[in-house]
Amino acid sequence: MEHFGGAGHSSEILKRLSTKGILIGIDRDLEALEVAKKKLEEYSNVIYVHNNHDQIRNILEELKIEKVDGILLDLGVSSYQIDEKSRGFSYIEDSPLDMRMDKTQEKTAKEVVNTYKEEELARILYEYGEEKKSRQIARHICEIRKKHPLETTQELVEVVRNVIPNKKELHPEKRTFQAIRIEVNNEIEPLYQTVIDCIHCLKPKGRLCIITFHSLEDRAVKNAFRDSVGKCTCPKDLPYCICNHPKLGNIITPKPIQPSKEELQKNSRSASSKLRIFEKT
Ligand SMILES: C[S@@+](CC[C@H](N)C(=O)[O-])C[C@H]1O[C@@H](n2cnc3c(N)ncnc32)[C@H](O)[C@@H]1O
Ligand SMILES: [Zn+2]
């Protein structure tokens, strides 16, 4: 089972898969599925699913597949999504404030920026973007939108640059865009449970591989793995265990695998990526 995006991993998996093996490709982005279908058209052993990976248990139930041998979650946005101007992910292009991975979803970046309360915006910018000037940016957004709603990515860029001029830093809006994107697509909150659900969907000796791109994602994955190895994580002063973490398997990567120098040269977008692997018993 794999996240599609540009189907880069999927095509490598398919090259190595026997014709008896089936690849289930899940993406919440219909355009990503279309790109993958074209790229993988020579393969007949692929099932394409337009859904959110947090529905993994339902997806497999509907396909009448009980357990799988391996799962790869390659999180975050794809290069295709960032580069496709009209999707509104890029702070370099000017386009409507959208940022939805799934265009059938209602909530857009425009809604977040124009309707969230100032404190809520500040929290999102701080937590999801690690933006130190989160409060000032949130305040400035609210001042501007009193006059007119923010419509485009460049309007948002301008608001951020009014707070942090781009003298020292070329793109100070990067953190704000990341934060809004994470909120629009609800990328963090369901992740811990998704990881646990994925582990439950594995056959014995099956492996779950997860590639994350920022610390909040990585933390959710790390915590879910930690809570699945059967060790008590209760505070030491508790007289008895209340966490009751079940032993579902083992962590294969005590430290995450990060890109090599050669990989970074070929693909600079891999810079912040971390791969963690869990094996079911
Ligand atoms: C980094 S890209 C995957 C790239 C792909 N592995 C490749 O090799 O080309 C991430 C993809 O995951 C999708 N995605 C992100 N979160 C998702 C979720 N919760 N459910 C389903 N798909 C999701 C995005 O739409 C995007 O296409
Ligand atoms: Zn415990």
mmCIF file with all atom_site columns, C-alpha atoms in Angstrom, residues 85-246:
data_model
loop_
_atom_site.group_PDB
_atom_site.id
_atom_site.type_symbol
_atom_site.label_atom_id
_atom_site.label_alt_id
_atom_site.label_comp_id
_atom_site.label_asym_id
_atom_site.label_entity_id
_atom_site.label_seq_id
_atom_site.pdbx_PDB_ins_code
_atom_site.Cartn_x
_atom_site.Cartn_y
_atom_site.Cartn_z
_atom_site.occupancy
_atom_site.B_iso_or_equiv
_atom_site.pdbx_formal_charge
_atom_site.auth_seq_id
_atom_site.auth_comp_id
_atom_site.auth_asym_id
_atom_site.auth_atom_id
_atom_site.pdbx_PDB_model_num
ATOM 1   C CA . LYS A 1 85  ? 0.553   26.982  -9.712 1.00 0.00 ? 85  LYS A CA 1
ATOM 2   C CA . SER A 1 86  ? -3.234  26.903  -9.474 1.00 0.00 ? 86  SER A CA 1
ATOM 3   C CA . ARG A 1 87  ? -3.191  24.785  -6.282 1.00 0.00 ? 87  ARG A CA 1
ATOM 4   C CA . GLY A 1 88  ? -2.080  27.745  -4.176 1.00 0.00 ? 88  GLY A CA 1
ATOM 5   C CA . PHE A 1 89  ? 0.671   25.908  -2.233 1.00 0.00 ? 89  PHE A CA 1
ATOM 6   C CA . SER A 1 90  ? 3.521   27.995  -3.584 1.00 0.00 ? 90  SER A CA 1
ATOM 7   C CA . TYR A 1 91  ? 4.578   31.351  -2.169 1.00 0.00 ? 91  TYR A CA 1
ATOM 8   C CA . ILE A 1 92  ? 6.493   32.038  -5.360 1.00 0.00 ? 92  ILE A CA 1
ATOM 9   C CA . GLU A 1 93  ? 3.495   32.001  -7.694 1.00 0.00 ? 93  GLU A CA 1
ATOM 10  C CA . ASP A 1 94  ? 0.398   34.173  -7.444 1.00 0.00 ? 94  ASP A CA 1
ATOM 11  C CA . SER A 1 95  ? -2.768  32.138  -7.226 1.00 0.00 ? 95  SER A CA 1
ATOM 12  C CA . PRO A 1 96  ? -5.981  31.908  -5.191 1.00 0.00 ? 96  PRO A CA 1
ATOM 13  C CA . LEU A 1 97  ? -5.414  30.906  -1.558 1.00 0.00 ? 97  LEU A CA 1
ATOM 14  C CA . ASP A 1 98  ? -6.399  27.252  -1.816 1.00 0.00 ? 98  ASP A CA 1
ATOM 15  C CA . MET A 1 99  ? -3.817  24.670  -0.542 1.00 0.00 ? 99  MET A CA 1
ATOM 16  C CA . ARG A 1 100 ? -6.276  21.760  -0.475 1.00 0.00 ? 100 ARG A CA 1
ATOM 17  C CA . MET A 1 101 ? -4.726  18.379  -1.207 1.00 0.00 ? 101 MET A CA 1
ATOM 18  C CA . ASP A 1 102 ? -8.238  17.073  -1.767 1.00 0.00 ? 102 ASP A CA 1
ATOM 19  C CA . LYS A 1 103 ? -10.165 19.515  -3.920 1.00 0.00 ? 103 LYS A CA 1
ATOM 20  C CA . THR A 1 104 ? -13.455 17.906  -2.925 1.00 0.00 ? 104 THR A CA 1
ATOM 21  C CA . GLN A 1 105 ? -12.883 19.182  0.616  1.00 0.00 ? 105 GLN A CA 1
ATOM 22  C CA . GLU A 1 106 ? -14.591 22.445  1.563  1.00 0.00 ? 106 GLU A CA 1
ATOM 23  C CA . LYS A 1 107 ? -12.051 24.145  3.787  1.00 0.00 ? 107 LYS A CA 1
ATOM 24  C CA . THR A 1 108 ? -9.457  26.191  1.869  1.00 0.00 ? 108 THR A CA 1
ATOM 25  C CA . ALA A 1 109 ? -6.560  28.426  2.908  1.00 0.00 ? 109 ALA A CA 1
ATOM 26  C CA . LYS A 1 110 ? -8.790  31.403  2.105  1.00 0.00 ? 110 LYS A CA 1
ATOM 27  C CA . GLU A 1 111 ? -11.281 30.268  4.719  1.00 0.00 ? 111 GLU A CA 1
ATOM 28  C CA . VAL A 1 112 ? -8.585  29.687  7.348  1.00 0.00 ? 112 VAL A CA 1
ATOM 29  C CA . VAL A 1 113 ? -6.918  33.056  6.769  1.00 0.00 ? 113 VAL A CA 1
ATOM 30  C CA . ASN A 1 114 ? -10.160 35.045  6.624  1.00 0.00 ? 114 ASN A CA 1
ATOM 31  C CA . THR A 1 115 ? -12.337 33.402  9.280  1.00 0.00 ? 115 THR A CA 1
ATOM 32  C CA . TYR A 1 116 ? -10.118 32.015  12.052 1.00 0.00 ? 116 TYR A CA 1
ATOM 33  C CA . LYS A 1 117 ? -9.818  34.080  15.231 1.00 0.00 ? 117 LYS A CA 1
ATOM 34  C CA . GLU A 1 118 ? -6.579  35.981  15.711 1.00 0.00 ? 118 GLU A CA 1
ATOM 35  C CA . GLU A 1 119 ? -5.438  33.786  18.634 1.00 0.00 ? 119 GLU A CA 1
ATOM 36  C CA . GLU A 1 120 ? -6.176  30.644  16.672 1.00 0.00 ? 120 GLU A CA 1
ATOM 37  C CA . LEU A 1 121 ? -4.161  31.898  13.690 1.00 0.00 ? 121 LEU A CA 1
ATOM 38  C CA . ALA A 1 122 ? -1.283  32.808  15.978 1.00 0.00 ? 122 ALA A CA 1
ATOM 39  C CA . ARG A 1 123 ? -1.333  29.334  17.539 1.00 0.00 ? 123 ARG A CA 1
ATOM 40  C CA . ILE A 1 124 ? -1.314  27.642  14.135 1.00 0.00 ? 124 ILE A CA 1
ATOM 41  C CA . LEU A 1 125 ? 1.571   29.782  12.868 1.00 0.00 ? 125 LEU A CA 1
ATOM 42  C CA . TYR A 1 126 ? 3.558   29.078  16.010 1.00 0.00 ? 126 TYR A CA 1
ATOM 43  C CA . GLU A 1 127 ? 2.834   25.361  16.311 1.00 0.00 ? 127 GLU A CA 1
ATOM 44  C CA . TYR A 1 128 ? 2.760   24.265  12.689 1.00 0.00 ? 128 TYR A CA 1
ATOM 45  C CA . GLY A 1 129 ? 5.187   26.802  11.270 1.00 0.00 ? 129 GLY A CA 1
ATOM 46  C CA . GLU A 1 130 ? 7.469   27.386  14.281 1.00 0.00 ? 130 GLU A CA 1
ATOM 47  C CA . GLU A 1 131 ? 7.040   31.051  13.392 1.00 0.00 ? 131 GLU A CA 1
ATOM 48  C CA . LYS A 1 132 ? 8.468   33.285  16.128 1.00 0.00 ? 132 LYS A CA 1
ATOM 49  C CA . LYS A 1 133 ? 6.535   36.326  14.919 1.00 0.00 ? 133 LYS A CA 1
ATOM 50  C CA . SER A 1 134 ? 3.266   34.363  14.907 1.00 0.00 ? 134 SER A CA 1
ATOM 51  C CA . ARG A 1 135 ? 1.308   36.904  16.961 1.00 0.00 ? 135 ARG A CA 1
ATOM 52  C CA . GLN A 1 136 ? 2.355   39.887  14.887 1.00 0.00 ? 136 GLN A CA 1
ATOM 53  C CA . ILE A 1 137 ? 1.553   38.112  11.626 1.00 0.00 ? 137 ILE A CA 1
ATOM 54  C CA . ALA A 1 138 ? -1.840  36.976  12.938 1.00 0.00 ? 138 ALA A CA 1
ATOM 55  C CA . ARG A 1 139 ? -2.622  40.516  14.098 1.00 0.00 ? 139 ARG A CA 1
ATOM 56  C CA . HIS A 1 140 ? -1.617  41.938  10.742 1.00 0.00 ? 140 HIS A CA 1
ATOM 57  C CA . ILE A 1 141 ? -3.759  39.396  8.846  1.00 0.00 ? 141 ILE A CA 1
ATOM 58  C CA . CYS A 1 142 ? -6.745  40.445  10.949 1.00 0.00 ? 142 CYS A CA 1
ATOM 59  C CA . GLU A 1 143 ? -6.107  44.146  10.345 1.00 0.00 ? 143 GLU A CA 1
ATOM 60  C CA . ILE A 1 144 ? -5.969  43.665  6.590  1.00 0.00 ? 144 ILE A CA 1
ATOM 61  C CA . ARG A 1 145 ? -9.028  41.444  6.391  1.00 0.00 ? 145 ARG A CA 1
ATOM 62  C CA . LYS A 1 146 ? -11.113 44.063  8.207  1.00 0.00 ? 146 LYS A CA 1
ATOM 63  C CA . LYS A 1 147 ? -10.666 46.110  5.018  1.00 0.00 ? 147 LYS A CA 1
ATOM 64  C CA . HIS A 1 148 ? -10.995 43.281  2.490  1.00 0.00 ? 148 HIS A CA 1
ATOM 65  C CA . PRO A 1 149 ? -10.655 39.501  2.496  1.00 0.00 ? 149 PRO A CA 1
ATOM 66  C CA . LEU A 1 150 ? -7.269  38.062  1.551  1.00 0.00 ? 150 LEU A CA 1
ATOM 67  C CA . GLU A 1 151 ? -7.723  36.324  -1.782 1.00 0.00 ? 151 GLU A CA 1
ATOM 68  C CA . THR A 1 152 ? -4.338  35.378  -3.188 1.00 0.00 ? 152 THR A CA 1
ATOM 69  C CA . THR A 1 153 ? -1.038  33.835  -2.168 1.00 0.00 ? 153 THR A CA 1
ATOM 70  C CA . GLN A 1 154 ? 0.844   37.062  -2.936 1.00 0.00 ? 154 GLN A CA 1
ATOM 71  C CA . GLU A 1 155 ? -1.468  39.053  -0.652 1.00 0.00 ? 155 GLU A CA 1
ATOM 72  C CA . LEU A 1 156 ? -0.493  36.675  2.129  1.00 0.00 ? 156 LEU A CA 1
ATOM 73  C CA . VAL A 1 157 ? 3.194   36.960  1.204  1.00 0.00 ? 157 VAL A CA 1
ATOM 74  C CA . GLU A 1 158 ? 2.883   40.743  1.457  1.00 0.00 ? 158 GLU A CA 1
ATOM 75  C CA . VAL A 1 159 ? 1.287   40.585  4.903  1.00 0.00 ? 159 VAL A CA 1
ATOM 76  C CA . VAL A 1 160 ? 4.122   38.401  6.215  1.00 0.00 ? 160 VAL A CA 1
ATOM 77  C CA . ARG A 1 161 ? 6.791   40.623  4.646  1.00 0.00 ? 161 ARG A CA 1
ATOM 78  C CA . ASN A 1 162 ? 5.281   43.654  6.317  1.00 0.00 ? 162 ASN A CA 1
ATOM 79  C CA . VAL A 1 163 ? 6.092   41.955  9.608  1.00 0.00 ? 163 VAL A CA 1
ATOM 80  C CA . ILE A 1 164 ? 9.352   40.268  8.550  1.00 0.00 ? 164 ILE A CA 1
ATOM 81  C CA . PRO A 1 165 ? 11.027  42.138  5.672  1.00 0.00 ? 165 PRO A CA 1
ATOM 82  C CA . ASN A 1 166 ? 12.836  39.773  3.313  1.00 0.00 ? 166 ASN A CA 1
ATOM 83  C CA . LYS A 1 167 ? 16.239  41.358  3.730  1.00 0.00 ? 167 LYS A CA 1
ATOM 84  C CA . LYS A 1 168 ? 18.026  38.688  5.736  1.00 0.00 ? 168 LYS A CA 1
ATOM 85  C CA . GLU A 1 169 ? 15.822  35.851  4.621  1.00 0.00 ? 169 GLU A CA 1
ATOM 86  C CA . LEU A 1 170 ? 14.633  35.386  1.040  1.00 0.00 ? 170 LEU A CA 1
ATOM 87  C CA . HIS A 1 171 ? 11.275  33.798  1.869  1.00 0.00 ? 171 HIS A CA 1
ATOM 88  C CA . PRO A 1 172 ? 10.134  34.670  5.407  1.00 0.00 ? 172 PRO A CA 1
ATOM 89  C CA . GLU A 1 173 ? 6.600   33.588  4.349  1.00 0.00 ? 173 GLU A CA 1
ATOM 90  C CA . LYS A 1 174 ? 7.730   29.945  4.066  1.00 0.00 ? 174 LYS A CA 1
ATOM 91  C CA . ARG A 1 175 ? 6.780   29.108  7.674  1.00 0.00 ? 175 ARG A CA 1
ATOM 92  C CA . THR A 1 176 ? 3.383   30.798  7.413  1.00 0.00 ? 176 THR A CA 1
ATOM 93  C CA . PHE A 1 177 ? 2.562   28.888  4.234  1.00 0.00 ? 177 PHE A CA 1
ATOM 94  C CA . GLN A 1 178 ? 3.597   25.596  5.826  1.00 0.00 ? 178 GLN A CA 1
ATOM 95  C CA . ALA A 1 179 ? 1.454   26.282  8.875  1.00 0.00 ? 179 ALA A CA 1
ATOM 96  C CA . ILE A 1 180 ? -1.678  27.232  6.914  1.00 0.00 ? 180 ILE A CA 1
ATOM 97  C CA . ARG A 1 181 ? -1.239  24.213  4.634  1.00 0.00 ? 181 ARG A CA 1
ATOM 98  C CA . ILE A 1 182 ? -0.989  21.843  7.622  1.00 0.00 ? 182 ILE A CA 1
ATOM 99  C CA . GLU A 1 183 ? -4.161  23.347  9.097  1.00 0.00 ? 183 GLU A CA 1
ATOM 100 C CA . VAL A 1 184 ? -6.120  23.234  5.820  1.00 0.00 ? 184 VAL A CA 1
ATOM 101 C CA . ASN A 1 185 ? -5.258  19.571  5.332  1.00 0.00 ? 185 ASN A CA 1
ATOM 102 C CA . ASN A 1 186 ? -5.407  18.557  9.006  1.00 0.00 ? 186 ASN A CA 1
ATOM 103 C CA . GLU A 1 187 ? -2.035  16.885  8.631  1.00 0.00 ? 187 GLU A CA 1
ATOM 104 C CA . ILE A 1 188 ? -1.019  16.368  12.260 1.00 0.00 ? 188 ILE A CA 1
ATOM 105 C CA . GLU A 1 189 ? -3.971  15.673  14.508 1.00 0.00 ? 189 GLU A CA 1
ATOM 106 C CA . PRO A 1 190 ? -5.093  12.282  13.059 1.00 0.00 ? 190 PRO A CA 1
ATOM 107 C CA . LEU A 1 191 ? -1.560  11.027  12.369 1.00 0.00 ? 191 LEU A CA 1
ATOM 108 C CA . TYR A 1 192 ? -0.877  9.176   15.642 1.00 0.00 ? 192 TYR A CA 1
ATOM 109 C CA . GLN A 1 193 ? -4.055  7.116   15.284 1.00 0.00 ? 193 GLN A CA 1
ATOM 110 C CA . THR A 1 194 ? -3.391  6.512   11.577 1.00 0.00 ? 194 THR A CA 1
ATOM 111 C CA . VAL A 1 195 ? -0.012  4.989   12.433 1.00 0.00 ? 195 VAL A CA 1
ATOM 112 C CA . ILE A 1 196 ? -1.609  2.701   15.029 1.00 0.00 ? 196 ILE A CA 1
ATOM 113 C CA . ASP A 1 197 ? -4.316  1.703   12.519 1.00 0.00 ? 197 ASP A CA 1
ATOM 114 C CA . CYS A 1 198 ? -1.676  0.964   9.874  1.00 0.00 ? 198 CYS A CA 1
ATOM 115 C CA . ILE A 1 199 ? 0.185   -1.314  12.293 1.00 0.00 ? 199 ILE A CA 1
ATOM 116 C CA . HIS A 1 200 ? -3.059  -3.222  12.915 1.00 0.00 ? 200 HIS A CA 1
ATOM 117 C CA . CYS A 1 201 ? -3.455  -3.720  9.162  1.00 0.00 ? 201 CYS A CA 1
ATOM 118 C CA . LEU A 1 202 ? -0.100  -5.497  8.783  1.00 0.00 ? 202 LEU A CA 1
ATOM 119 C CA . LYS A 1 203 ? 0.457   -9.239  8.517  1.00 0.00 ? 203 LYS A CA 1
ATOM 120 C CA . PRO A 1 204 ? 3.038   -10.776 10.895 1.00 0.00 ? 204 PRO A CA 1
ATOM 121 C CA . LYS A 1 205 ? 6.518   -9.620  9.776  1.00 0.00 ? 205 LYS A CA 1
ATOM 122 C CA . GLY A 1 206 ? 4.818   -6.919  7.677  1.00 0.00 ? 206 GLY A CA 1
ATOM 123 C CA . ARG A 1 207 ? 6.508   -3.535  7.703  1.00 0.00 ? 207 ARG A CA 1
ATOM 124 C CA . LEU A 1 208 ? 5.257   0.024   8.013  1.00 0.00 ? 208 LEU A CA 1
ATOM 125 C CA . CYS A 1 209 ? 7.600   2.647   6.534  1.00 0.00 ? 209 CYS A CA 1
ATOM 126 C CA . ILE A 1 210 ? 6.868   6.316   7.113  1.00 0.00 ? 210 ILE A CA 1
ATOM 127 C CA . ILE A 1 211 ? 8.625   9.309   5.614  1.00 0.00 ? 211 ILE A CA 1
ATOM 128 C CA . THR A 1 212 ? 8.012   12.583  7.445  1.00 0.00 ? 212 THR A CA 1
ATOM 129 C CA . PHE A 1 213 ? 9.047   16.105  6.534  1.00 0.00 ? 213 PHE A CA 1
ATOM 130 C CA . HIS A 1 214 ? 8.836   18.081  9.752  1.00 0.00 ? 214 HIS A CA 1
ATOM 131 C CA . SER A 1 215 ? 9.211   17.618  13.469 1.00 0.00 ? 215 SER A CA 1
ATOM 132 C CA . LEU A 1 216 ? 5.505   17.490  14.362 1.00 0.00 ? 216 LEU A CA 1
ATOM 133 C CA . GLU A 1 217 ? 4.857   14.670  11.897 1.00 0.00 ? 217 GLU A CA 1
ATOM 134 C CA . ASP A 1 218 ? 7.963   12.873  13.068 1.00 0.00 ? 218 ASP A CA 1
ATOM 135 C CA . ARG A 1 219 ? 6.934   13.204  16.712 1.00 0.00 ? 219 ARG A CA 1
ATOM 136 C CA . ALA A 1 220 ? 3.492   11.668  16.070 1.00 0.00 ? 220 ALA A CA 1
ATOM 137 C CA . VAL A 1 221 ? 5.098   8.729   14.258 1.00 0.00 ? 221 VAL A CA 1
ATOM 138 C CA . LYS A 1 222 ? 7.783   8.278   16.915 1.00 0.00 ? 222 LYS A CA 1
ATOM 139 C CA . ASN A 1 223 ? 5.187   8.293   19.710 1.00 0.00 ? 223 ASN A CA 1
ATOM 140 C CA . ALA A 1 224 ? 2.903   5.821   17.928 1.00 0.00 ? 224 ALA A CA 1
ATOM 141 C CA . PHE A 1 225 ? 5.848   3.450   17.336 1.00 0.00 ? 225 PHE A CA 1
ATOM 142 C CA . ARG A 1 226 ? 7.003   3.828   20.953 1.00 0.00 ? 226 ARG A CA 1
ATOM 143 C CA . ASP A 1 227 ? 3.505   3.000   22.224 1.00 0.00 ? 227 ASP A CA 1
ATOM 144 C CA . SER A 1 228 ? 3.362   -0.145  20.073 1.00 0.00 ? 228 SER A CA 1
ATOM 145 C CA . VAL A 1 229 ? 6.404   -2.022  21.366 1.00 0.00 ? 229 VAL A CA 1
ATOM 146 C CA . GLY A 1 230 ? 4.709   -3.148  24.600 1.00 0.00 ? 230 GLY A CA 1
ATOM 147 C CA . LYS A 1 231 ? 6.723   -1.019  27.023 1.00 0.00 ? 231 LYS A CA 1
ATOM 148 C CA . CYS A 1 232 ? 5.035   0.806   29.872 1.00 0.00 ? 232 CYS A CA 1
ATOM 149 C CA . THR A 1 233 ? 5.316   4.574   29.496 1.00 0.00 ? 233 THR A CA 1
ATOM 150 C CA . CYS A 1 234 ? 3.549   5.504   32.746 1.00 0.00 ? 234 CYS A CA 1
ATOM 151 C CA . PRO A 1 235 ? 5.154   8.062   35.091 1.00 0.00 ? 235 PRO A CA 1
ATOM 152 C CA . LYS A 1 236 ? 7.598   6.304   37.459 1.00 0.00 ? 236 LYS A CA 1
ATOM 153 C CA . ASP A 1 237 ? 5.695   7.318   40.608 1.00 0.00 ? 237 ASP A CA 1
ATOM 154 C CA . LEU A 1 238 ? 2.498   5.496   39.581 1.00 0.00 ? 238 LEU A CA 1
ATOM 155 C CA . PRO A 1 239 ? 2.035   2.333   41.688 1.00 0.00 ? 239 PRO A CA 1
ATOM 156 C CA . TYR A 1 240 ? 0.694   0.348   38.720 1.00 0.00 ? 240 TYR A CA 1
ATOM 157 C CA . CYS A 1 241 ? 0.532   0.612   34.938 1.00 0.00 ? 241 CYS A CA 1
ATOM 158 C CA . ILE A 1 242 ? -2.382  2.460   33.413 1.00 0.00 ? 242 ILE A CA 1
ATOM 159 C CA . CYS A 1 243 ? -1.065  2.838   29.871 1.00 0.00 ? 243 CYS A CA 1
ATOM 160 C CA . ASN A 1 244 ? -1.380  -0.869  28.979 1.00 0.00 ? 244 ASN A CA 1
ATOM 161 C CA . HIS A 1 245 ? 0.480   -0.453  25.729 1.00 0.00 ? 245 HIS A CA 1
ATOM 162 C CA . PRO A 1 246 ? 0.153   -3.670  23.723 1.00 0.00 ? 246 PRO A CA 1
#
